[in-house]
């Protein structure tokens, strides 16, 4: 029996112009939003409570990540900068300015000592967070087009690039595995057990790739991408495949990971008109983040963040 | 303990009298508390500002006294008196009497005799004064101390004194059951003087004296009406015990048998004293009564000859004797033996079943034997240990996950391909442990050479695709374009150095052999220039083309070509079909990736290439062009696509892109410019020449004996911060412009922008665009080369080459990250003895260089400390990107 996060539990209007990226924190109680107003904000998504704003980016914040111990955050943006924040004090511990173009993807290593940032400049840079060096500890320059997503799972670094390759850098084997999916990849997510990688392709199809062999295990379709950056994710327990969609008035689409059947389409309420001067795709769910443990999903559409939970959990929370 | 606790509390209160001032209850207790000694660690005094100097001094003295001298040897420790002053020992030791203020008499002046006061006039006062004299007045302070003759310390009052206690115990056991053999512990643990029952009875109005005396001979006749308080107490106690014993039965609380009563000391003693007159023996008191004994206890008069058995007779006689013997209330031995027999002594002849123990009645109806049940048999394999069922908790899950990861890791190691060892002739010298998996790297030379040769065989076919074009035609090497003669000399120099493997000075000497009109000074200058130019060129060759070529598509190459070229022959069709739109299965391609050592550490995995010096690595961790060619043909070929942009593709053979590339002809002089006669390898084909040229050029720099080049420093000390001054600032702007130019669409636009734009450029104006795009590429390349912080520095150190034998016919292309070998040793035809000699020499050289490196490190550190800001002299050694030079 699997539950789906069908019920809209809370909707938070962030006031950030457009929410470019939303992520749960490590324990799933809070969330981070990167906005078009150059700010990174920390929320309690269940109560629509703004906890802290992190200011320092010069342009839109496109990617956020949270360290495993919640002590630090990372953000990357249009200003080519990767910022490493102290969560409590709200100050930028480090600002890395070595990317040549916008930074669209970020991922911490499991123990948050290494940060991988992917950029439109076709590189992934690995930052050693323990050292004070401003230079990346390693450059991954294999991508021949923009790097759209980065994920780190144990000792493997996955990158998705618009050149259609899914790359897995295996630091233990010292090996690079390139999977040619022949379609530009716009999103990437490793399953929680690390055995498979979910890649979102620009042909509106999600592909599940076996990590070891590179085989195509499943593919999921039904959403629309419309040449936009739409994120995908895998729910806790590896039961559901989630993806935003540009179709309708903005949807979150859930598939069953094993069977591949479409479980539900969650229509988002109509977005409020965005502020003038900020270009948003108001009807696109472009950022998706699954709760690390529970059956909950955060989505970002326009200026708002939506928290979806399965009905049982939602009721339980209300009674609490 | 109660007392001590109370004392401790009082002590505390005493020290903090201020806060406890109002407590009336404790006041009287505090009065006699001043002279008390305390148990436990005293609390530290609070540093009150209003402490009078006397107490402060006392405190200081105490602190001094408490200071541990244990650290000192015994002969250096000093004896201190109670005030913390050093004690002066004299008298017996020094032969004199030192009468000082601190030592003997109480005044500074010394001994001061008391004033004579006549008692004649003031009798009263004199008497009063005498009356007031106490022993303490004549004592020293030491006498009142802990070890003096009159210590002032907490002592038990006489009632609780050890002596008195013992006396009490004796009195208590006299009437009790203990007797002579009573428990010594019971003697020690005595109740207080008046028990609870005693007190209760007193409250009820009972008085000791009113109680009629028991008529037994329990009491010592002497103490009957004793005046002393102790005697009266004893008698009263005994009476009380008797009174109570009549009220209730005494439970047996000792380890004796039932019905046993010990020797009644009171009876025995009284009877002996009574009978001592008739029976001869010792009597009287031989010695004086000691301080510890009371007169009543006559320890010497208790023996009588009747107590000794002089005959061995029948039982009846013995029994008669026993009856004669006075047991004074002792129940043993007759009854005791009977009871013993009754229990377990079946064989004894004296056993009489019909006779029960005295005071017992025999049971009627026989004995019921208890049935014995054997313990249950344990099932086979039973482990007498409880193992709790494992609960699936978080720890368990974590453990399982760890196990899974470990399995995964093991599996990862298991299915790893054979160590990707880039073949290197240097392997014949020191077999490096190239990868974590070639643990048992064979040490014997034959094996390693075979590896090298087989690798060479593998490489040979792929070599054309992997090589960059010959050095002489590359734009990078147009260093001295304004002076054709010099340029020609430079080329010649490079050839000598690379192809022939000549050393720096030698190469220059040969290159400048025919040059006229050059003074010695000019020659020296030029030689240095050439060396530096060769170094920078090598560095640029290593960094820029590899890092750039992997990131750009040739302008003429379409996606299809790229895809086709990208894959191996077998997969090409698949990919083409996939590109055509079908949902084809993804194709996987494996290649080597060398993670930075720090990345491995941060990811908690062992470095898969532990022996690999990080400096030798390409910044991307990708193996450099050559080694890629060895291990992975596809990458190499992909890179060669780009390499043809920079270099003459007329040289690049089969793998060159099919699209005609106009760039090459525009820029490059004919490759035939290589003077075949100069090059020792002129018999080789063009490609092999190119190969060897590229191979040798890459690491072509020689460590100067006096001071290593700056690249060396950089490679050793890491190059993280070197670009801070000049790199990002200038480069960022250009990079911004460039990146914006290339990527202004962003992720929301169509992907593959770079490709699209590149193809657009070429399509629109091929002739005009080529020059422009090439220069842009080059600019970008130098820009990147300049920007990338972890610029791959040159070799950390280099072994000066031994005299070069002629290059082998098919030299395997040397990977750039490899240490340059002694140039071109024929791999196959090496006599073992010669090579071992070479090995030894090389090792020696290596050691020397290591030492030099260490020295250099020290110097660098020192310099860093000295002048952090100005590094003008080191700048002159710094790597200058080629583009900058060109711009200038």
CSV table of N, CA and C in Angstrom, one decimal, chain B residues 536-664:
chain,number,residue,atom,x,y,z
B,536,UNK,N,57.2,27.1,-21.1
B,536,UNK,CA,55.9,27.6,-21.1
B,536,UNK,C,55.1,26.9,-22.2
B,537,UNK,N,55.7,26.7,-23.3
B,537,UNK,CA,55.0,26.0,-24.4
B,537,UNK,C,54.5,24.7,-24.0
B,538,UNK,N,55.4,24.0,-23.3
B,538,UNK,CA,55.0,22.7,-22.8
B,538,UNK,C,53.9,22.7,-21.9
B,539,UNK,N,53.9,23.7,-21.0
B,539,UNK,CA,52.8,23.8,-20.0
B,539,UNK,C,51.5,24.2,-20.7
B,540,UNK,N,51.6,25.1,-21.7
B,540,UNK,CA,50.4,25.5,-22.4
B,540,UNK,C,49.9,24.3,-23.2
B,541,UNK,N,50.8,23.5,-23.8
B,541,UNK,CA,50.3,22.4,-24.6
B,541,UNK,C,49.6,21.4,-23.7
B,542,UNK,N,50.1,21.3,-22.5
B,542,UNK,CA,49.5,20.4,-21.6
B,542,UNK,C,48.1,20.8,-21.1
B,543,UNK,N,48.0,22.1,-20.8
B,543,UNK,CA,46.8,22.5,-20.2
B,543,UNK,C,45.7,22.9,-21.2
B,544,UNK,N,46.0,23.8,-22.0
B,544,UNK,CA,44.9,24.4,-22.7
B,544,UNK,C,44.3,23.5,-23.7
B,545,UNK,N,45.0,22.9,-24.6
B,545,UNK,CA,44.3,22.1,-25.6
B,545,UNK,C,43.4,21.0,-25.0
B,546,UNK,N,44.0,20.3,-24.0
B,546,UNK,CA,43.2,19.2,-23.4
B,546,UNK,C,41.9,19.7,-22.8
B,547,UNK,N,42.1,20.8,-22.0
B,547,UNK,CA,40.9,21.2,-21.2
B,547,UNK,C,39.9,21.9,-22.2
B,548,UNK,N,40.4,22.5,-23.2
B,548,UNK,CA,39.5,23.2,-24.1
B,548,UNK,C,38.9,22.2,-25.1
B,549,UNK,N,39.8,21.4,-25.6
B,549,UNK,CA,39.3,20.6,-26.7
B,549,UNK,C,38.1,19.7,-26.3
B,550,UNK,N,38.1,19.4,-25.0
B,550,UNK,CA,37.0,18.5,-24.5
B,550,UNK,C,35.7,19.3,-24.4
B,551,UNK,N,35.8,20.6,-24.5
B,551,UNK,CA,34.6,21.4,-24.2
B,551,UNK,C,34.0,22.1,-25.5
B,552,UNK,N,34.7,21.9,-26.6
B,552,UNK,CA,34.1,22.6,-27.8
B,552,UNK,C,34.0,21.6,-28.9
B,553,UNK,N,33.1,21.9,-29.7
B,553,UNK,CA,32.9,21.1,-30.9
B,553,UNK,C,33.6,21.8,-32.1
B,554,UNK,N,34.1,21.1,-32.9
B,554,UNK,CA,34.6,21.7,-34.1
B,554,UNK,C,33.5,22.4,-34.9
B,555,UNK,N,33.8,23.5,-35.4
B,555,UNK,CA,32.7,24.3,-36.0
B,555,UNK,C,32.0,23.5,-37.1
B,556,UNK,N,32.8,22.8,-37.9
B,556,UNK,CA,32.2,22.1,-39.0
B,556,UNK,C,31.4,20.8,-38.6
B,557,UNK,N,31.7,20.3,-37.5
B,557,UNK,CA,31.2,19.0,-37.2
B,557,UNK,C,29.7,19.1,-36.7
B,558,UNK,N,28.9,18.3,-37.3
B,558,UNK,CA,27.5,18.4,-36.9
B,558,UNK,C,27.3,17.4,-35.7
B,559,UNK,N,26.1,17.5,-35.2
B,559,UNK,CA,25.8,16.6,-34.1
B,559,UNK,C,26.0,15.1,-34.5
B,560,UNK,N,25.5,14.9,-35.7
B,560,UNK,CA,25.6,13.5,-36.1
B,560,UNK,C,27.1,13.0,-36.1
B,561,UNK,N,27.9,13.8,-36.7
B,561,UNK,CA,29.3,13.4,-36.7
B,561,UNK,C,29.8,13.3,-35.3
B,562,UNK,N,29.4,14.2,-34.5
B,562,UNK,CA,29.9,14.2,-33.1
B,562,UNK,C,29.5,12.9,-32.5
B,563,UNK,N,28.2,12.6,-32.6
B,563,UNK,CA,27.8,11.4,-32.0
B,563,UNK,C,28.5,10.2,-32.6
B,564,UNK,N,28.6,10.1,-33.9
B,564,UNK,CA,29.2,9.0,-34.5
B,564,UNK,C,30.7,8.9,-34.0
B,565,UNK,N,31.3,10.0,-34.0
B,565,UNK,CA,32.7,10.0,-33.7
B,565,UNK,C,32.9,9.6,-32.2
B,566,UNK,N,31.9,10.0,-31.5
B,566,UNK,CA,32.0,9.9,-30.0
B,566,UNK,C,32.0,8.4,-29.6
B,567,UNK,N,31.3,7.6,-30.3
B,567,UNK,CA,31.1,6.3,-29.9
B,567,UNK,C,32.1,5.3,-30.6
B,568,UNK,N,32.1,4.2,-30.1
B,568,UNK,CA,32.9,3.1,-30.7
B,568,UNK,C,32.2,2.7,-32.0
B,569,UNK,N,32.9,2.0,-32.7
B,569,UNK,CA,32.3,1.6,-34.0
B,569,UNK,C,31.0,0.8,-33.9
B,570,UNK,N,30.9,0.0,-32.9
B,570,UNK,CA,29.8,-0.9,-32.7
B,570,UNK,C,28.6,-0.1,-32.3
B,571,UNK,N,28.8,1.0,-31.5
B,571,UNK,CA,27.7,1.7,-31.0
B,571,UNK,C,27.3,2.8,-31.8
B,572,UNK,N,28.0,3.1,-32.8
B,572,UNK,CA,27.7,4.3,-33.6
B,572,UNK,C,26.3,4.2,-34.2
B,573,UNK,N,26.0,3.0,-34.7
B,573,UNK,CA,24.7,2.8,-35.3
B,573,UNK,C,23.6,3.1,-34.3
B,574,UNK,N,23.7,2.5,-33.1
B,574,UNK,CA,22.8,2.7,-32.1
B,574,UNK,C,22.5,4.2,-31.8
B,575,UNK,N,23.6,4.8,-31.7
B,575,UNK,CA,23.5,6.2,-31.3
B,575,UNK,C,22.8,7.1,-32.4
B,576,UNK,N,23.2,6.7,-33.6
B,576,UNK,CA,22.6,7.4,-34.7
B,576,UNK,C,21.1,7.2,-34.7
B,577,UNK,N,20.7,6.0,-34.4
B,577,UNK,CA,19.3,5.7,-34.3
B,577,UNK,C,18.6,6.4,-33.2
B,578,UNK,N,19.4,6.5,-32.0
B,578,UNK,CA,18.8,7.2,-30.9
B,578,UNK,C,18.7,8.7,-31.2
B,579,UNK,N,19.6,9.2,-31.9
B,579,UNK,CA,19.5,10.6,-32.2
B,579,UNK,C,18.4,10.9,-33.2
B,580,UNK,N,18.1,9.9,-34.0
B,580,UNK,CA,17.1,10.0,-35.0
B,580,UNK,C,15.7,10.1,-34.3
B,581,UNK,N,15.6,9.8,-33.1
B,581,UNK,CA,14.3,10.0,-32.4
B,581,UNK,C,13.7,8.8,-31.7
B,582,UNK,N,14.2,7.7,-32.0
B,582,UNK,CA,13.6,6.5,-31.4
B,582,UNK,C,14.0,6.4,-29.9
B,583,UNK,N,13.3,5.7,-29.1
B,583,UNK,CA,13.6,5.6,-27.7
B,583,UNK,C,14.5,4.4,-27.6
B,584,UNK,N,15.7,4.7,-28.0
B,584,UNK,CA,16.7,3.6,-28.0
B,584,UNK,C,17.3,3.5,-26.6
B,585,UNK,N,17.8,2.4,-26.2
B,585,UNK,CA,18.4,2.2,-24.9
B,585,UNK,C,19.7,3.1,-24.9
B,586,UNK,N,19.9,3.6,-23.8
B,586,UNK,CA,21.1,4.5,-23.6
B,586,UNK,C,22.4,3.7,-23.8
B,587,UNK,N,23.4,4.3,-24.3
B,587,UNK,CA,24.7,3.6,-24.4
B,587,UNK,C,25.6,4.2,-23.4
B,588,UNK,N,26.4,3.2,-22.9
B,588,UNK,CA,27.3,3.6,-21.8
B,588,UNK,C,28.7,3.6,-22.3
B,589,UNK,N,29.4,4.5,-21.9
B,589,UNK,CA,30.9,4.5,-22.2
B,589,UNK,C,31.7,4.7,-20.9
B,590,UNK,N,32.6,3.9,-20.7
B,590,UNK,CA,33.4,4.0,-19.5
B,590,UNK,C,34.8,4.6,-19.8
B,591,UNK,N,35.2,5.4,-19.0
B,591,UNK,CA,36.5,6.0,-19.1
B,591,UNK,C,37.2,6.2,-17.8
B,592,UNK,N,38.4,6.5,-17.8
B,592,UNK,CA,39.1,6.7,-16.6
B,592,UNK,C,38.9,8.1,-16.1
B,593,UNK,N,38.7,8.2,-14.8
B,593,UNK,CA,38.6,9.5,-14.2
B,593,UNK,C,39.4,9.5,-12.9
B,594,UNK,N,40.3,10.4,-12.8
B,594,UNK,CA,41.2,10.5,-11.7
B,594,UNK,C,40.7,11.5,-10.7
B,595,UNK,N,40.1,11.1,-9.7
B,595,UNK,CA,39.6,12.1,-8.7
B,595,UNK,C,40.8,12.7,-8.0
B,596,UNK,N,40.7,13.9,-7.6
B,596,UNK,CA,41.7,14.5,-6.8
B,596,UNK,C,41.8,13.8,-5.5
B,597,UNK,N,43.0,13.8,-4.9
B,597,UNK,CA,43.1,13.1,-3.7
B,597,UNK,C,42.2,13.7,-2.6
B,598,UNK,N,42.0,15.0,-2.6
B,598,UNK,CA,41.2,15.6,-1.6
B,598,UNK,C,39.7,15.2,-1.8
B,599,UNK,N,39.4,15.1,-3.1
B,599,UNK,CA,38.0,14.7,-3.3
B,599,UNK,C,37.7,13.3,-2.8
B,600,UNK,N,38.7,12.4,-2.9
B,600,UNK,CA,38.6,11.1,-2.4
B,600,UNK,C,38.5,11.1,-0.9
B,601,UNK,N,39.3,11.9,-0.3
B,601,UNK,CA,39.2,12.0,1.1
B,601,UNK,C,37.9,12.5,1.6
B,602,UNK,N,37.4,13.5,0.9
B,602,UNK,CA,36.1,14.1,1.4
B,602,UNK,C,35.0,13.1,1.1
B,603,UNK,N,35.1,12.3,0.1
B,603,UNK,CA,34.1,11.3,-0.1
B,603,UNK,C,34.3,10.0,0.6
B,604,UNK,N,35.3,10.0,1.5
B,604,UNK,CA,35.6,8.9,2.3
B,604,UNK,C,35.9,7.6,1.6
B,605,UNK,N,36.6,7.7,0.5
B,605,UNK,CA,37.0,6.6,-0.2
B,605,UNK,C,38.5,6.6,-0.5
B,606,UNK,N,39.1,5.5,-0.5
B,606,UNK,CA,40.5,5.5,-0.8
B,606,UNK,C,40.8,5.9,-2.2
B,607,UNK,N,41.9,6.6,-2.4
B,607,UNK,CA,42.2,7.1,-3.7
B,607,UNK,C,42.5,6.0,-4.7
B,608,UNK,N,41.8,5.9,-5.7
B,608,UNK,CA,42.0,4.8,-6.7
B,608,UNK,C,43.4,4.8,-7.3
B,609,UNK,N,44.0,6.0,-7.3
B,609,UNK,CA,45.3,6.1,-7.9
B,609,UNK,C,46.2,6.8,-6.9
B,610,UNK,N,46.6,6.0,-6.0
B,610,UNK,CA,47.3,6.6,-4.8
B,610,UNK,C,48.7,7.1,-5.2
B,611,UNK,N,49.3,6.5,-6.2
B,611,UNK,CA,50.7,6.9,-6.4
B,611,UNK,C,50.7,8.1,-7.3
B,612,UNK,N,49.6,8.5,-7.8
B,612,UNK,CA,49.6,9.6,-8.8
B,612,UNK,C,49.8,10.9,-8.1
B,613,UNK,N,50.8,11.6,-8.5
B,613,UNK,CA,51.0,12.9,-7.9
B,613,UNK,C,49.9,13.8,-8.4
B,614,UNK,N,49.3,14.6,-7.6
B,614,UNK,CA,48.2,15.4,-8.1
B,614,UNK,C,48.6,16.4,-9.1
B,615,UNK,N,49.9,16.8,-9.0
B,615,UNK,CA,50.4,17.8,-9.9
B,615,UNK,C,50.4,17.3,-11.4
B,616,UNK,N,50.5,16.0,-11.5
B,616,UNK,CA,50.6,15.5,-12.8
B,616,UNK,C,49.3,15.4,-13.5
B,617,UNK,N,48.3,15.7,-12.8
B,617,UNK,CA,47.0,15.4,-13.3
B,617,UNK,C,46.4,16.6,-14.1
B,618,UNK,N,45.6,16.3,-15.0
B,618,UNK,CA,44.8,17.3,-15.7
B,618,UNK,C,43.9,17.9,-14.6
B,619,UNK,N,43.5,19.1,-14.8
B,619,UNK,CA,42.7,19.7,-13.8
B,619,UNK,C,41.4,19.1,-13.7
B,620,UNK,N,40.9,18.5,-14.8
B,620,UNK,CA,39.6,18.0,-14.7
B,620,UNK,C,39.6,16.5,-14.2
B,621,UNK,N,40.8,16.0,-13.9
B,621,UNK,CA,40.8,14.7,-13.4
B,621,UNK,C,40.8,13.7,-14.6
B,622,UNK,N,40.6,14.2,-15.7
B,622,UNK,CA,40.5,13.4,-16.9
B,622,UNK,C,42.0,13.1,-17.3
B,623,UNK,N,42.2,11.9,-17.6
B,623,UNK,CA,43.6,11.5,-18.0
B,623,UNK,C,43.9,12.4,-19.3
B,624,UNK,N,45.1,12.7,-19.3
B,624,UNK,CA,45.5,13.6,-20.4
B,624,UNK,C,45.4,12.9,-21.7
B,625,UNK,N,45.6,13.6,-22.7
B,625,UNK,CA,45.3,13.2,-24.1
B,625,UNK,C,46.0,11.8,-24.4
B,626,UNK,N,47.2,11.8,-24.0
B,626,UNK,CA,48.0,10.6,-24.4
B,626,UNK,C,47.5,9.3,-23.6
B,627,UNK,N,47.4,9.5,-22.4
B,627,UNK,CA,47.0,8.3,-21.6
B,627,UNK,C,45.6,7.9,-22.0
B,628,UNK,N,44.8,8.9,-22.4
B,628,UNK,CA,43.4,8.6,-22.8
B,628,UNK,C,43.5,7.7,-24.1
B,629,UNK,N,44.5,8.1,-24.9
B,629,UNK,CA,44.6,7.4,-26.1
B,629,UNK,C,45.0,5.9,-25.8
B,630,UNK,N,45.8,5.8,-24.8
B,630,UNK,CA,46.2,4.4,-24.5
B,630,UNK,C,45.0,3.6,-23.9
B,631,UNK,N,44.3,4.2,-23.0
B,631,UNK,CA,43.3,3.5,-22.3
B,631,UNK,C,42.0,3.5,-23.1
B,632,UNK,N,41.6,4.7,-23.5
B,632,UNK,CA,40.3,4.9,-24.1
B,632,UNK,C,40.4,5.6,-25.4
B,633,UNK,N,40.2,4.8,-26.4
B,633,UNK,CA,40.3,5.4,-27.7
B,633,UNK,C,39.3,6.5,-28.0
B,634,UNK,N,38.0,6.3,-27.6
B,634,UNK,CA,37.0,7.3,-28.0
B,634,UNK,C,37.3,8.7,-27.5
B,635,UNK,N,37.7,8.8,-26.3
B,635,UNK,CA,38.0,10.2,-25.8
B,635,UNK,C,39.1,10.8,-26.6
B,636,UNK,N,40.1,10.0,-26.8
B,636,UNK,CA,41.2,10.6,-27.5
B,636,UNK,C,40.8,11.1,-28.9
B,637,UNK,N,40.0,10.3,-29.5
B,637,UNK,CA,39.6,10.7,-30.9
B,637,UNK,C,38.7,11.9,-30.8
B,638,UNK,N,37.9,12.0,-29.8
B,638,UNK,CA,37.1,13.2,-29.6
B,638,UNK,C,38.0,14.4,-29.4
B,639,UNK,N,39.0,14.2,-28.7
B,639,UNK,CA,39.8,15.4,-28.4
B,639,UNK,C,40.6,15.7,-29.7
B,640,UNK,N,41.0,14.7,-30.4
B,640,UNK,CA,41.7,15.0,-31.6
B,640,UNK,C,40.9,15.9,-32.5
B,641,UNK,N,39.6,15.8,-32.4
B,641,UNK,CA,38.8,16.6,-33.3
B,641,UNK,C,39.1,18.1,-33.0
B,642,UNK,N,39.3,18.3,-31.7
B,642,UNK,CA,39.5,19.7,-31.4
B,642,UNK,C,40.9,20.1,-31.7
B,643,UNK,N,41.8,19.1,-31.5
B,643,UNK,CA,43.2,19.4,-31.7
B,643,UNK,C,43.4,19.9,-33.1
B,644,UNK,N,42.6,19.4,-34.0
B,644,UNK,CA,42.8,19.8,-35.4
B,644,UNK,C,42.5,21.3,-35.6
B,645,UNK,N,41.7,21.8,-34.7
B,645,UNK,CA,41.4,23.3,-34.8
B,645,UNK,C,42.7,24.1,-34.6
B,646,UNK,N,43.4,23.6,-33.7
B,646,UNK,CA,44.6,24.4,-33.4
B,646,UNK,C,45.8,24.1,-34.3
B,647,UNK,N,45.8,22.9,-34.7
B,647,UNK,CA,47.0,22.5,-35.3
B,647,UNK,C,46.7,22.0,-36.8
B,648,UNK,N,47.7,21.7,-37.4
B,648,UNK,CA,47.6,21.4,-38.8
B,648,UNK,C,46.9,20.0,-38.9
B,649,UNK,N,45.8,20.1,-39.6
B,649,UNK,CA,45.1,18.8,-39.7
B,649,UNK,C,45.6,18.0,-40.9
B,650,UNK,N,46.5,18.7,-41.7
B,650,UNK,CA,47.1,17.9,-42.8
B,650,UNK,C,47.9,16.8,-42.2
B,651,UNK,N,48.4,17.0,-41.0
B,651,UNK,CA,49.1,15.9,-40.4
B,651,UNK,C,48.2,14.9,-39.7
B,652,UNK,N,47.1,15.4,-39.2
B,652,UNK,CA,46.2,14.4,-38.5
B,652,UNK,C,45.7,13.5,-39.5
B,653,UNK,N,45.9,12.2,-39.4
B,653,UNK,CA,45.4,11.2,-40.4
B,653,UNK,C,44.0,10.8,-40.2
B,654,UNK,N,43.8,9.6,-40.3
B,654,UNK,CA,42.4,9.1,-40.6
B,654,UNK,C,41.3,9.7,-39.7
B,655,UNK,N,41.6,10.0,-38.4
B,655,UNK,CA,40.5,10.3,-37.5
B,655,UNK,C,40.1,11.8,-37.7
B,656,UNK,N,40.7,12.5,-38.6
B,656,UNK,CA,40.3,13.9,-38.7
B,656,UNK,C,38.8,14.0,-39.2
B,657,UNK,N,38.1,15.1,-38.9
B,657,UNK,CA,36.7,15.2,-39.3
B,657,UNK,C,36.6,15.3,-40.8
B,658,UNK,N,35.6,14.8,-41.3
B,658,UNK,CA,35.4,14.8,-42.7
B,658,UNK,C,35.2,16.2,-43.3
B,659,UNK,N,34.7,17.1,-42.5
B,659,UNK,CA,34.4,18.5,-43.0
B,659,UNK,C,35.8,19.1,-43.3
B,660,UNK,N,35.8,19.8,-44.4
B,660,UNK,CA,37.1,20.5,-44.7
B,660,UNK,C,37.3,21.6,-43.7
B,661,UNK,N,38.5,21.7,-43.2
B,661,UNK,CA,38.8,22.7,-42.2
B,661,UNK,C,39.7,23.7,-42.8
B,662,UNK,N,39.2,24.9,-43.0
B,662,UNK,CA,40.0,25.9,-43.7
B,662,UNK,C,41.1,26.5,-42.7
B,663,UNK,N,40.9,26.3,-41.5
B,663,UNK,CA,41.7,27.0,-40.5
B,663,UNK,C,43.2,26.6,-40.7
B,664,UNK,N,43.3,25.4,-40.9
B,664,UNK,CA,44.7,24.8,-40.9
B,664,UNK,C,45.5,25.5,-42.0
